[in-house]
Short mmCIF file of C-alpha atoms in Angstrom, two decimals:
data_model
loop_
_atom_site.label_atom_id
_atom_site.label_comp_id
_atom_site.label_asym_id
_atom_site.label_seq_id
_atom_site.Cartn_x
_atom_site.Cartn_y
_atom_site.Cartn_z
CA MET A 1 -32.51 -20.43 -1.97
CA ALA A 2 -35.84 -18.62 -1.64
CA ALA A 3 -37.39 -17.31 -4.83
CA SER A 4 -36.92 -13.61 -5.52
CA GLY A 5 -39.52 -11.42 -3.83
CA THR A 6 -40.52 -14.00 -1.18
CA LEU A 7 -39.78 -13.83 2.52
CA THR A 8 -38.30 -16.68 4.51
CA THR A 9 -39.90 -17.18 7.92
CA PHE A 10 -38.00 -18.83 10.73
CA ARG A 11 -39.61 -21.92 12.24
CA LEU A 12 -38.13 -24.20 14.87
CA PRO A 13 -37.13 -27.65 13.62
CA PRO A 14 -38.93 -30.72 15.00
CA LEU A 15 -38.26 -30.96 18.73
CA PRO A 16 -39.43 -33.06 21.67
CA THR A 17 -42.79 -31.86 23.01
CA ILE A 18 -42.89 -29.83 26.22
CA ARG A 19 -44.29 -32.88 27.98
CA GLU A 20 -41.34 -34.92 26.69
CA ILE A 21 -38.90 -32.21 27.81
CA ILE A 22 -40.42 -32.34 31.31
CA LYS A 23 -39.99 -36.13 31.34
CA LEU A 24 -36.50 -36.05 29.79
CA PHE A 25 -35.08 -33.64 32.35
CA ARG A 26 -37.26 -34.96 35.20
CA LEU A 27 -38.83 -31.58 35.81
CA GLN A 28 -41.46 -31.13 38.47
CA ALA A 29 -43.29 -27.94 39.36
CA VAL A 30 -42.27 -26.66 42.79
CA LYS A 31 -45.37 -25.78 44.78
CA GLN A 32 -43.49 -23.34 47.03
CA LEU A 33 -42.53 -21.35 43.90
CA SER A 34 -46.14 -21.53 42.60
CA GLN A 35 -44.92 -23.02 39.30
CA ASN A 36 -47.48 -24.20 36.75
CA PHE A 37 -46.52 -25.41 33.28
CA LEU A 38 -48.56 -24.52 30.18
CA LEU A 39 -48.18 -27.42 27.75
CA ASP A 40 -50.75 -26.59 25.05
CA LEU A 41 -48.89 -24.79 22.24
CA ARG A 42 -52.19 -23.50 20.86
CA LEU A 43 -52.59 -21.49 24.06
CA THR A 44 -48.96 -20.32 24.13
CA ASP A 45 -49.37 -19.25 20.49
CA LYS A 46 -52.49 -17.29 21.48
CA ILE A 47 -50.64 -15.49 24.29
CA VAL A 48 -47.94 -14.48 21.81
CA ARG A 49 -50.49 -13.29 19.21
CA LYS A 50 -52.09 -11.05 21.86
CA ALA A 51 -48.71 -9.36 22.34
CA GLY A 52 -49.01 -7.95 18.80
CA ASN A 53 -46.79 -8.21 15.74
CA LEU A 54 -43.45 -9.64 16.89
CA THR A 55 -41.76 -9.76 13.49
CA ASP A 56 -38.14 -8.63 14.01
CA ALA A 57 -39.00 -7.65 17.60
CA TYR A 58 -36.76 -7.95 20.64
CA VAL A 59 -38.57 -9.88 23.36
CA TYR A 60 -37.83 -10.26 27.06
CA GLU A 61 -39.50 -13.39 28.45
CA VAL A 62 -39.71 -13.79 32.22
CA GLY A 63 -39.92 -17.20 33.85
CA PRO A 64 -39.80 -19.37 30.69
CA GLY A 65 -39.78 -22.65 32.65
CA PRO A 66 -39.76 -25.65 30.28
CA GLY A 67 -40.09 -23.32 27.28
CA GLY A 68 -43.67 -23.49 26.01
CA ILE A 69 -44.17 -19.77 25.43
CA THR A 70 -40.49 -19.57 24.41
CA ARG A 71 -41.21 -21.79 21.40
CA SER A 72 -44.21 -19.72 20.36
CA ILE A 73 -42.18 -16.48 20.59
CA LEU A 74 -39.35 -17.94 18.47
CA ASN A 75 -41.87 -19.08 15.85
CA ALA A 76 -43.29 -15.53 15.68
CA GLY A 77 -40.25 -14.30 13.75
CA VAL A 78 -38.50 -12.29 16.47
CA ALA A 79 -35.05 -10.77 15.98
CA GLU A 80 -33.94 -11.86 19.44
CA LEU A 81 -35.45 -13.46 22.53
CA LEU A 82 -33.89 -12.93 25.95
CA VAL A 83 -35.12 -15.26 28.69
CA VAL A 84 -34.37 -14.90 32.40
CA GLU A 85 -34.87 -18.06 34.44
CA LYS A 86 -34.10 -18.40 38.14
CA ASP A 87 -34.56 -22.18 38.39
CA SER A 88 -31.43 -23.94 37.12
CA ARG A 89 -33.40 -27.14 36.37
CA PHE A 90 -34.90 -25.48 33.28
CA ILE A 91 -31.62 -24.29 31.73
CA PRO A 92 -30.76 -27.54 29.82
CA GLY A 93 -34.16 -27.62 28.12
CA LEU A 94 -33.86 -23.95 27.19
CA GLN A 95 -30.35 -24.60 25.86
CA MET A 96 -31.84 -27.23 23.56
CA LEU A 97 -34.12 -24.51 22.14
CA SER A 98 -31.16 -22.15 21.79
CA ASP A 99 -29.25 -24.76 19.79
CA ALA A 100 -32.29 -25.16 17.52
CA ALA A 101 -32.51 -21.38 16.96
CA PRO A 102 -28.92 -20.16 16.44
CA GLY A 103 -28.47 -16.50 17.28
CA LYS A 104 -32.13 -16.08 18.30
CA LEU A 105 -32.28 -17.12 21.95
CA ARG A 106 -30.18 -15.70 24.80
CA ILE A 107 -30.48 -17.39 28.21
CA VAL A 108 -29.74 -15.69 31.52
CA HIS A 109 -29.73 -17.71 34.72
CA GLY A 110 -30.92 -15.05 37.16
CA ASP A 111 -33.74 -13.41 39.09
CA VAL A 112 -36.19 -11.27 37.13
CA LEU A 113 -36.71 -9.07 40.22
CA THR A 114 -33.07 -7.95 40.14
CA PHE A 115 -32.05 -8.42 36.49
CA LYS A 116 -31.04 -5.17 34.74
CA ILE A 117 -32.70 -5.07 31.32
CA GLU A 118 -31.72 -1.47 30.44
CA LYS A 119 -28.65 -2.43 28.41
CA ALA A 120 -29.71 -5.85 27.19
CA PHE A 121 -30.95 -4.70 23.76
CA PRO A 122 -29.45 -2.36 21.11
CA GLU A 123 -29.56 1.39 21.80
CA SER A 124 -31.06 1.88 18.34
CA LEU A 125 -34.36 0.43 19.59
CA LYS A 126 -34.97 3.37 21.94
CA ARG A 127 -37.89 5.67 21.16
CA GLN A 128 -39.09 8.97 22.56
CA TRP A 129 -41.83 8.45 25.16
CA GLU A 130 -44.38 10.31 23.03
CA ASP A 131 -43.61 8.12 19.98
CA ASP A 132 -45.17 4.75 19.17
CA PRO A 133 -44.03 1.90 21.46
CA PRO A 134 -40.57 0.48 20.61
CA ASN A 135 -40.13 -2.91 18.99
CA VAL A 136 -39.45 -4.36 22.45
CA HIS A 137 -41.92 -6.57 24.31
CA ILE A 138 -42.17 -8.26 27.69
CA ILE A 139 -44.02 -11.59 27.76
CA GLY A 140 -44.33 -14.06 30.61
CA ASN A 141 -46.28 -16.75 32.39
CA LEU A 142 -45.55 -15.41 35.86
CA PRO A 143 -45.42 -17.61 38.97
CA PHE A 144 -48.30 -16.47 41.20
CA SER A 145 -45.92 -15.75 44.09
CA VAL A 146 -43.95 -13.12 42.16
CA SER A 147 -46.60 -11.60 39.88
CA THR A 148 -47.85 -8.78 42.14
CA PRO A 149 -44.46 -7.51 43.44
CA LEU A 150 -43.10 -7.73 39.88
CA ILE A 151 -45.89 -5.71 38.26
CA ILE A 152 -45.65 -3.07 41.01
CA LYS A 153 -41.89 -2.87 40.35
CA TRP A 154 -42.47 -2.50 36.61
CA LEU A 155 -45.18 0.12 37.13
CA GLU A 156 -42.67 2.11 39.16
CA ASN A 157 -40.24 1.68 36.25
CA VAL A 158 -42.94 3.04 33.92
CA SER A 159 -43.32 6.12 36.11
CA HIS A 160 -39.54 6.71 36.13
CA ARG A 161 -39.13 5.64 32.48
CA ASP A 162 -36.28 3.31 33.38
CA GLY A 163 -35.71 -0.46 33.52
CA PRO A 164 -37.54 -2.09 30.58
CA PHE A 165 -39.03 1.32 29.79
CA ALA A 166 -35.70 2.97 29.08
CA TYR A 167 -36.49 1.92 25.48
CA GLY A 168 -39.81 3.81 25.50
CA ARG A 169 -43.36 2.62 26.12
CA THR A 170 -42.51 -1.08 26.13
CA GLN A 171 -45.64 -3.26 25.96
CA MET A 172 -46.20 -6.17 28.36
CA THR A 173 -48.31 -9.32 27.97
CA LEU A 174 -48.40 -11.26 31.24
CA THR A 175 -50.36 -13.96 33.05
CA PHE A 176 -51.87 -13.55 36.51
CA GLN A 177 -54.28 -15.40 38.74
CA LYS A 178 -57.70 -14.52 37.35
CA GLU A 179 -58.56 -12.59 40.54
CA VAL A 180 -55.42 -10.44 40.18
CA ALA A 181 -56.12 -9.91 36.46
CA GLU A 182 -59.62 -8.72 37.35
CA ARG A 183 -58.21 -6.32 39.95
CA LEU A 184 -55.75 -4.87 37.45
CA THR A 185 -58.53 -4.14 34.96
CA ALA A 186 -61.42 -3.34 37.36
CA SER A 187 -63.43 -0.20 36.61
CA THR A 188 -64.57 2.40 39.14
CA GLY A 189 -67.30 0.97 41.38
CA SER A 190 -66.43 -2.67 40.67
CA LYS A 191 -66.13 -5.08 43.59
CA GLN A 192 -62.66 -5.99 42.28
CA ARG A 193 -61.51 -2.35 42.39
CA SER A 194 -58.28 -2.20 44.39
CA ARG A 195 -54.90 -0.59 44.86
CA LEU A 196 -53.66 -2.54 41.83
CA SER A 197 -56.47 -1.13 39.66
CA VAL A 198 -55.49 2.47 40.33
CA MET A 199 -51.70 1.98 40.22
CA ALA A 200 -51.91 0.18 36.85
CA GLN A 201 -54.55 2.35 35.22
CA TYR A 202 -53.05 5.73 36.04
CA LEU A 203 -49.89 4.71 34.15
CA CYS A 204 -51.06 2.24 31.49
CA SER A 205 -53.83 1.17 29.20
CA VAL A 206 -54.71 -2.22 30.73
CA GLU A 207 -56.77 -4.95 29.06
CA GLN A 208 -57.55 -8.52 30.06
CA VAL A 209 -57.33 -10.19 26.65
CA PHE A 210 -58.48 -13.73 27.52
CA THR A 211 -58.76 -16.31 30.29
CA ILE A 212 -56.98 -19.66 30.42
CA PRO A 213 -58.77 -22.39 32.39
CA GLY A 214 -56.75 -23.83 35.26
CA ARG A 215 -57.05 -27.33 33.77
CA ALA A 216 -54.72 -26.25 30.93
CA PHE A 217 -51.78 -26.11 33.36
CA VAL A 218 -49.69 -28.87 34.94
CA PRO A 219 -50.12 -29.15 37.85
CA LYS A 220 -53.62 -27.72 37.73
CA PRO A 221 -53.89 -24.59 39.91
CA GLU A 222 -57.00 -24.00 41.98
CA VAL A 223 -57.83 -20.89 39.94
CA ASP A 224 -58.09 -19.84 36.31
CA VAL A 225 -55.48 -17.54 34.77
CA GLY A 226 -55.99 -14.17 33.09
CA VAL A 227 -53.75 -12.82 30.32
CA VAL A 228 -53.32 -9.05 30.64
CA HIS A 229 -51.85 -6.62 28.10
CA PHE A 230 -50.29 -3.32 29.24
CA THR A 231 -49.35 -0.31 27.11
CA PRO A 232 -47.83 2.64 29.01
CA LEU A 233 -49.67 5.94 28.45
CA THR A 234 -47.88 8.84 26.80
CA GLN A 235 -48.96 10.98 29.78
CA PRO A 236 -49.74 9.46 33.20
CA ARG A 237 -53.20 10.30 34.50
CA ILE A 238 -51.63 11.41 37.80
CA THR A 239 -48.49 13.52 37.50
CA GLN A 240 -47.21 13.24 41.08
CA PRO A 241 -44.22 11.00 41.99
CA PHE A 242 -44.93 7.26 42.10
CA GLU A 243 -44.04 7.03 45.80
CA LEU A 244 -46.59 9.71 46.69
CA VAL A 245 -49.36 8.14 44.58
CA GLU A 246 -48.65 4.71 46.07
CA LYS A 247 -48.83 6.09 49.62
CA VAL A 248 -52.19 7.79 49.05
CA VAL A 249 -53.69 4.78 47.25
CA GLN A 250 -52.43 2.28 49.85
CA ASN A 251 -53.88 4.33 52.70
CA VAL A 252 -57.28 4.60 51.05
CA PHE A 253 -57.61 0.87 50.26
CA GLN A 254 -56.40 -0.41 53.63
CA PHE A 255 -59.94 0.35 54.85
CA ARG A 256 -61.71 -0.70 51.65
CA ARG A 257 -65.11 -1.23 53.35
CA LYS A 258 -65.06 2.13 55.14
CA PHE A 259 -65.68 5.63 53.80
CA CYS A 260 -62.60 6.98 52.03
CA HIS A 261 -61.94 9.60 54.71
CA ARG A 262 -61.01 6.77 57.12
CA GLY A 263 -57.98 5.65 55.14
CA LEU A 264 -57.02 9.18 54.12
CA SER A 265 -56.95 10.24 57.76
CA MET A 266 -54.02 7.88 58.36
CA LEU A 267 -51.84 10.11 56.19
CA PHE A 268 -51.68 12.56 59.10
CA PRO A 269 -50.36 12.53 62.69
CA GLU A 270 -53.02 11.74 65.29
CA THR A 271 -52.84 15.18 66.95
CA ARG A 272 -54.12 16.94 63.83
CA ARG A 273 -55.81 14.09 61.98
CA PRO A 274 -59.42 15.39 61.76
CA GLU A 275 -58.38 18.92 60.76
CA SER A 276 -55.83 17.77 58.15
CA THR A 277 -58.16 15.13 56.67
CA GLY A 278 -60.89 17.73 56.28
CA LYS A 279 -58.46 20.11 54.57
CA LEU A 280 -57.27 17.39 52.16
CA LEU A 281 -60.80 16.46 51.13
CA GLU A 282 -61.76 20.11 50.72
CA LEU A 283 -58.73 20.89 48.57
CA ALA A 284 -59.38 17.80 46.44
CA ASP A 285 -63.16 18.42 46.32
CA VAL A 286 -63.83 14.75 47.07
CA ASP A 287 -66.91 13.49 48.93
CA PRO A 288 -65.65 11.95 52.22
CA THR A 289 -68.48 9.37 52.20
CA LEU A 290 -67.37 7.69 48.98
CA ARG A 291 -66.08 4.14 49.40
CA PRO A 292 -62.56 3.39 48.08
CA ARG A 293 -63.90 1.38 45.12
CA GLN A 294 -66.06 4.37 44.12
CA LEU A 295 -63.03 6.62 43.65
CA SER A 296 -61.98 7.13 40.03
CA VAL A 297 -58.44 7.83 38.85
CA SER A 298 -59.55 11.47 38.54
CA HIS A 299 -60.51 11.45 42.24
CA PHE A 300 -57.09 10.06 43.09
CA LYS A 301 -55.41 12.70 40.93
CA SER A 302 -57.16 15.42 42.94
CA LEU A 303 -56.28 13.74 46.24
CA CYS A 304 -52.61 13.30 45.25
CA ASP A 305 -52.35 16.90 44.05
CA ALA A 306 -53.89 18.14 47.31
CA TYR A 307 -51.65 15.91 49.44
CA ARG A 308 -48.59 17.14 47.52
CA GLN A 309 -49.64 20.74 48.27
CA MET A 310 -49.90 19.93 51.97
CA CYS A 311 -46.52 18.15 51.92
CA ASP A 312 -44.95 21.20 50.28
CA GLU A 313 -46.37 23.34 53.10
CA ASP A 314 -45.04 20.90 55.73
CA PRO A 315 -41.97 19.01 54.41
CA ARG A 316 -42.09 16.58 57.38
CA LEU A 317 -45.55 15.32 56.42
CA PHE A 318 -44.56 12.90 53.64
CA ALA A 319 -42.20 11.02 55.98
CA TYR A 320 -45.02 10.42 58.47
CA ASN A 321 -46.06 6.77 58.84
CA PHE A 322 -48.98 6.01 61.12
CA ARG A 323 -47.68 2.48 61.77
CA GLU A 324 -44.50 3.89 63.30
CA GLU A 325 -46.58 6.22 65.47
CA LEU A 326 -48.67 3.23 66.54
CA LYS A 327 -45.54 1.24 67.47
CA LYS A 328 -44.25 4.14 69.56
CA SER A 329 -47.61 4.46 71.32
CA LYS A 330 -47.67 0.74 72.12
CA SER A 331 -44.06 0.86 73.32
CA LYS A 332 -44.81 3.86 75.55
CA PHE A 333 -47.91 2.14 76.94
CA GLN A 334 -45.88 -1.00 77.68
CA GLU A 335 -43.19 1.03 79.49
CA GLU A 336 -45.82 2.77 81.61
CA ASP A 337 -47.47 -0.56 82.37
CA ASP A 338 -44.15 -2.12 83.38
CA THR A 339 -43.36 0.86 85.63
CA GLU A 340 -46.76 0.59 87.34
CA ARG A 341 -46.22 -3.13 87.92
CA TYR A 342 -42.81 -2.44 89.44
CA ARG A 343 -44.37 0.06 91.86
CA LEU A 344 -46.96 -2.51 92.89
#
C-alpha cells in the first residue's frame, strides 16, 4: 500500500518492444495506406508531452498502429484511452496493451473518418465553449493519405461544435508531412500560405511544436514529419458558415499565382462575372491585385461577409458552381460540333 499522502502513478509493466511486437505479429507497413511506424519511445513520449497535462484525461488516439504512442499515452496517467484502428492486423498487439492496462484502454476496430466520438466519453466532461478546454484530447500519428481530409473534417466539426468538439474546445496534437504542417501554420505572405492555413487559423490557434526526422520512422518516408498542436478559439475569426468560408477560400487559392480577383471571379456566373467581382472587392475593401498568399484572415473575413451579403441578395448565388457551368458549356459545344459534322 502506498504511504499516506503520496500518489501512485500508473506505469505499464515490462512488455515486448514495438520492434518485437512488429516481428511477433509479422506486421509490415502498407505503402498504399502510407503507414510509417514510430519506434523510438523517446519521440512518442515527446509527442504526448506536447499535448499537455494528460493526468486523468480522456484521450482519443487515431491510427495507433503497433502502439508506440499508445504506450506513451498510457504512461502519462490518463483516465481512459480510446483507440480507433482500421487495420485489423494491429488489433492483437493493441489487445496485449489493453491486458497490461486493465480498464485504461478501449479498442475500436473501425474507420476514424466515420467513427462517432460524440458519445464515447462521459457527459460530465463537457464544457461550455467559452470555458477552458475539456479534459479530452485527440492525439495521433496520422497516415499521410488521410491527414488532410481528416483535419478538414475536424475543422468543420470545430465550426459546428460537434463530433469531438461536442465536449468543448478539445485540443488536438497530430502528425503531418512537414510540408502540410508548414501549410497549416504558415503566416500571411509565406510561400507555404494555402487554403489549409486559412481554414485552420480562422478556427484554431495552430502551432508546429517540433519536427521528427523521416529516419525515425520505419519504413523511412521521403519527408520529415511535423507535430502540430491545435486549440479551438473561443470565437472564430470569421463568423460565416464553414461551407461559405471554404468555398471562398478554395476559389481564391485555385489560382494561387494570380491576383486574388481571378479566383474570386469564379464565384459568379460568367454573364455577370466582372461586375459581381468588382462589387465583392468593393464591399470587402480588398485590393484586387493582392496575391492569395498575401491575404490575411481579416481579408478573408471581409470577403466572406461581403459574399454572404451578395448571397442574401440573390439566394441562387451560393449554389453556383463554375465547374458545372463549364461542363454545360463543353457539352453544348460538343452537341453543336456533332450537329455540324452530321450536316457535312
